Amino acid sequence: FTFEMHHRFSDEVKQWFPPKGSFEYFNALVLRDWLIRGRRLLTFSDGNSTSRISSLGFLHYTTVKLGTPGMRFMVALDTGSDLFWVPCDCGKCAPEFELSIYNPKISTTNKKVTCNNSLCRNQCLGTSTCPYMVSYVSAQTSTSGILMEDVMHLTTEDERVEAYVTFGCGQVQSGSFLDIAAPNGLFGLGMEKISVPSVLAREGLVADSFSMCFGHDGVGRISFGDKGSSDQEETPFNLNPNYNITVTRVRVGTTIDDEFTALFDTGTSFTYLVDPMYTTVSESFHSQAQDKRDSRIPFEYCYDMSNDANASLIPSLSLTMKGNSHFTINDPIIVISTEGELVYCLAIVKSSELNIIGQNYMTGYRVVFDREKLVLAWKKFDCYDIEETNTALAGTNKTAPAMAAGIKTHNNSS
């Protein structure tokens, strides 16, 4: 499966989000036909181009078509959580946006998930319909409602496909879900049985693997069943939680040999490190920076980028993963324009809980989340290019397998 994501001002998206403030323009969309022609991939019915939306927390979004008749939702993609949910019979949803709202009474293919379903993990409290509640790390950010099943509309180059998926009918949202983070829903890509990738693999439609490509201009792709290529680098997943890997060495000009574990998480906009690694990496970067420091919240290590600055001498940053695979950070900084001034900042935020490699440090790569082989793999990649990749559809040999910054699942009781 390959999902299409749109930039802020695409024809599909601009009708939902009226102009609000100033944003980065992402005006190039990948054309889906020449990317998937002949590869026999299943894709969302709307295509396979992807793009980041800076006005909505720098996260990657895609358009999904759900129900009968099909209704489109623009959802944030999040490898750090499991549940796919959309606004539904809203008691409290994002008030500032004209969004699609799922109506169970309209879709003729809708089914409620009952309490005896294996995916129902909450007590029903006097009702036969399964409730859910998911809380996220960001302050008071959550979604709750009931679990449902309905068809998700997909296609190959030759035929249309309808796959039944389980999702959350999100009746009450709170916190960041009421403004910039996933106002039209969230697409969890985690390993639990309830996630859509798990459902598609369990039904034998694709191999249990997917990839996301992160272009320098915010344009990319997400492909289900994609196992990458033979020349990619990889590192094993730790068993828990989702997509956790081990970093054995960090290089910021000089080498730091301290080992730590981190989540590879597309649902976090920026990269987070806990002390002492945060301080060690940041101070190493600072000792090599040639420009005047100018700290800006939330980034502590920012520097002047005026005409006489030495921004061309920005220190490089790379990671060595367990297994001795190397991951070079292509964009270690973020450039901020404020009051007519330009500054560049080391795009790492100090964390008190988790080390997270956010989607900003995945730029320039196709990242493969191989859930069969239990490895994270990556390769430098231009998301506009066509490349033959190893995909496995039903009946074939399966031998190989930014929500706003800081919003992460910590209690999924669905």
Coordinates of C-alpha atoms in Angstrom, one line a residue, residues 153-386:
H153 CA -10.5 2.4 -0.1
L154 CA -7.3 1.3 -1.8
T155 CA -6.3 0.5 -5.4
T156 CA -3.8 -1.2 -7.6
E157 CA -3.0 0.0 -11.1
D158 CA -5.7 -2.4 -12.3
E159 CA -8.4 -2.7 -9.7
R160 CA -10.0 -1.1 -6.6
V161 CA -9.6 -2.9 -3.2
E162 CA -11.6 -2.4 0.0
A163 CA -10.0 -3.5 3.2
Y164 CA -11.9 -3.6 6.5
V165 CA -9.9 -1.8 9.3
T166 CA -10.6 -1.1 12.9
F167 CA -10.5 2.6 13.9
G168 CA -11.4 5.0 16.7
C169 CA -14.6 7.0 16.3
G170 CA -13.1 10.0 18.1
Q171 CA -16.0 11.7 19.9
V172 CA -13.9 13.8 22.3
Q173 CA -10.4 15.3 21.6
S174 CA -8.3 17.4 24.0
G175 CA -5.1 19.4 24.1
S176 CA -3.1 19.8 20.9
F177 CA -5.7 17.8 19.0
L178 CA -7.9 20.9 19.2
D179 CA -5.5 23.1 17.2
I180 CA -2.3 22.2 15.3
A181 CA -1.9 18.5 15.9
A182 CA -3.9 16.1 13.8
P183 CA -7.2 18.1 13.8
N184 CA -8.7 15.6 11.2
G185 CA -7.4 12.4 12.8
L186 CA -4.2 10.4 13.5
F187 CA -2.9 7.3 11.7
G188 CA -1.1 5.1 14.1
L189 CA 1.6 2.9 12.5
G190 CA 2.8 1.0 15.6
M191 CA 3.2 -2.8 16.0
E192 CA 0.0 -3.5 18.0
K193 CA -2.7 -5.7 16.4
I194 CA -5.1 -2.8 16.1
S195 CA -2.8 -0.7 13.8
V196 CA -3.7 -0.6 10.1
P197 CA -0.3 -2.1 9.0
S198 CA -0.9 -5.0 11.4
V199 CA -4.4 -5.5 9.9
L200 CA -3.2 -5.4 6.3
A201 CA -0.5 -7.9 7.0
R202 CA -2.8 -10.2 9.0
E203 CA -5.2 -10.3 6.1
G204 CA -2.4 -11.3 3.8
L205 CA -2.7 -8.2 1.6
V206 CA 1.0 -7.1 2.0
A207 CA 4.2 -8.1 3.8
D208 CA 4.4 -6.8 7.3
S209 CA 6.7 -3.9 6.5
F210 CA 6.3 -0.3 5.3
S211 CA 8.6 2.6 4.3
M212 CA 8.5 6.3 4.6
C213 CA 10.5 8.7 2.4
F214 CA 11.4 12.1 3.7
G215 CA 12.4 14.6 1.0
H216 CA 14.4 17.7 1.6
D217 CA 11.5 19.8 0.4
G218 CA 9.0 18.0 2.6
V219 CA 7.7 15.9 -0.3
G220 CA 7.9 12.1 0.0
R221 CA 6.0 8.8 0.1
I222 CA 4.8 6.1 2.4
S223 CA 4.5 2.6 1.0
F224 CA 3.0 -0.5 2.7
G225 CA 4.5 -3.9 1.9
D226 CA 7.8 -2.1 1.0
K227 CA 10.9 -4.0 2.3
G228 CA 13.4 -1.6 0.8
S229 CA 16.5 -2.7 -1.2
S230 CA 19.4 -5.0 -0.8
D231 CA 21.9 -2.2 -0.4
Q232 CA 20.2 -0.4 2.5
E233 CA 21.7 -0.2 6.0
E234 CA 19.9 -1.6 9.0
T235 CA 19.8 -2.1 12.7
P236 CA 17.7 -4.4 14.9
F237 CA 14.7 -3.2 16.8
N238 CA 14.7 -3.6 20.6
L239 CA 11.6 -5.6 21.7
N240 CA 9.8 -2.7 23.4
P241 CA 8.4 -0.1 22.7
N242 CA 7.5 0.6 19.0
Y243 CA 10.6 1.0 16.8
N244 CA 13.1 1.4 19.5
I245 CA 16.8 1.1 18.4
T246 CA 20.2 1.3 20.0
V247 CA 22.7 4.0 19.1
T248 CA 26.3 3.0 20.0
R249 CA 28.1 6.1 19.0
V250 CA 27.5 9.8 18.1
R251 CA 29.8 11.8 16.0
V252 CA 29.7 15.6 16.2
G253 CA 33.1 16.4 14.7
T254 CA 34.5 14.3 17.5
T255 CA 33.2 10.8 18.5
I256 CA 31.0 10.3 21.6
D257 CA 31.0 6.6 22.6
D258 CA 28.2 6.6 25.1
E259 CA 25.4 4.1 24.1
F260 CA 21.7 4.9 24.4
T261 CA 18.4 3.7 23.1
A262 CA 15.9 5.9 21.2
L263 CA 12.6 5.7 19.4
F264 CA 12.5 6.3 15.7
D265 CA 9.3 8.3 15.6
T266 CA 7.6 10.1 12.8
G267 CA 5.0 11.5 15.1
T268 CA 7.5 13.8 16.8
S269 CA 8.6 16.8 14.8
F270 CA 12.0 17.3 16.3
T271 CA 14.7 15.1 18.0
Y272 CA 14.8 14.8 21.8
L273 CA 17.6 13.6 24.0
V274 CA 17.8 13.1 27.8
D275 CA 20.9 14.0 29.8
P276 CA 23.7 13.3 29.9
M277 CA 23.6 12.7 26.1
Y278 CA 21.7 15.9 25.4
T279 CA 24.4 18.1 27.1
T280 CA 27.3 16.1 25.7
V281 CA 26.0 16.4 22.1
S282 CA 24.9 20.0 22.4
E283 CA 28.1 21.2 24.0
S284 CA 30.2 19.4 21.4
F285 CA 28.2 21.1 18.7
H286 CA 28.6 24.4 20.4
S287 CA 32.4 24.1 20.8
Q288 CA 32.7 23.8 17.0
A289 CA 30.2 26.4 15.9
Q290 CA 31.8 29.5 14.5
D291 CA 29.0 32.0 15.1
K292 CA 27.6 34.1 17.9
R293 CA 25.2 32.1 20.1
D294 CA 21.6 33.4 20.3
S295 CA 19.4 30.9 22.2
R296 CA 15.7 30.6 21.2
I297 CA 13.0 28.6 22.9
P298 CA 12.7 25.6 22.6
F299 CA 16.2 25.3 21.1
E300 CA 19.0 26.2 23.5
Y301 CA 21.8 26.2 20.9
C302 CA 21.1 28.8 18.3
Y303 CA 23.4 31.0 16.3
D304 CA 23.5 34.2 14.3
M305 CA 23.0 33.7 10.5
S306 CA 23.7 37.3 9.3
N307 CA 25.7 38.0 6.2
D308 CA 29.1 37.8 8.0
A309 CA 28.2 34.6 9.8
N310 CA 30.1 31.3 9.2
A311 CA 27.0 29.2 8.7
S312 CA 28.8 27.1 6.0
L313 CA 31.0 25.7 8.9
I314 CA 28.0 24.1 10.8
P315 CA 29.3 20.9 12.5
S316 CA 28.2 17.6 11.1
L317 CA 26.2 15.0 13.0
S318 CA 26.0 11.3 12.5
L319 CA 24.9 8.2 14.5
T320 CA 26.3 4.7 14.6
M321 CA 23.7 2.1 15.3
K322 CA 23.9 -1.4 16.8
G323 CA 25.4 -3.6 14.1
N324 CA 27.8 -0.8 13.1
S325 CA 25.5 0.8 10.5
H326 CA 25.9 4.5 10.0
F327 CA 23.1 7.1 9.8
T328 CA 24.3 10.6 8.8
I329 CA 22.0 13.4 9.8
N330 CA 21.5 15.4 6.6
D331 CA 19.8 18.4 8.3
P332 CA 21.1 18.7 11.9
I333 CA 19.8 22.3 12.2
I334 CA 16.6 24.3 11.7
V335 CA 16.6 27.9 10.4
I336 CA 14.3 30.3 12.2
S337 CA 13.3 33.8 10.9
T338 CA 12.2 36.2 13.5
E339 CA 11.9 40.0 13.5
G340 CA 14.0 40.3 10.3
E341 CA 16.8 38.2 11.7
L342 CA 17.9 34.7 10.7
V343 CA 19.3 32.2 13.2
Y344 CA 20.1 28.5 12.9
C345 CA 19.6 26.1 15.8
L346 CA 20.7 22.6 16.6
A347 CA 17.4 20.9 16.1
I348 CA 17.5 18.9 19.4
V349 CA 15.3 19.5 22.4
K350 CA 16.2 18.4 25.9
S351 CA 13.9 15.7 27.2
S352 CA 13.2 14.4 30.7
E353 CA 11.8 11.1 29.6
L354 CA 12.7 9.6 26.3
N355 CA 15.3 9.7 23.5
I356 CA 13.5 10.2 20.3
I357 CA 14.9 10.5 16.7
G358 CA 12.2 12.7 15.3
Q359 CA 11.2 13.0 11.6
N360 CA 13.4 16.1 11.1
Y361 CA 16.5 13.8 11.4
M362 CA 15.0 11.4 8.8
T363 CA 15.2 13.9 6.0
G364 CA 16.9 12.6 2.9
Y365 CA 16.2 9.0 3.6
R366 CA 13.8 6.2 2.8
V367 CA 13.3 4.6 6.2
V368 CA 12.0 1.0 6.2
F369 CA 10.1 -0.3 9.3
D370 CA 10.4 -4.0 8.7
R371 CA 8.2 -5.6 11.3
E372 CA 8.8 -9.2 10.0
K373 CA 12.5 -9.1 10.2
L374 CA 12.4 -6.7 13.2
V375 CA 14.9 -4.2 11.7
L376 CA 14.9 -0.5 10.9
A377 CA 16.6 0.1 7.6
W378 CA 17.5 3.2 5.6
K379 CA 19.0 4.5 2.4
K380 CA 19.7 7.9 1.1
F381 CA 16.9 8.5 -1.4
D382 CA 15.3 11.2 -3.6
C383 CA 11.6 10.7 -3.1
Y384 CA 10.9 11.8 -6.7
D385 CA 13.0 8.9 -8.0
I386 CA 11.7 5.5 -9.2

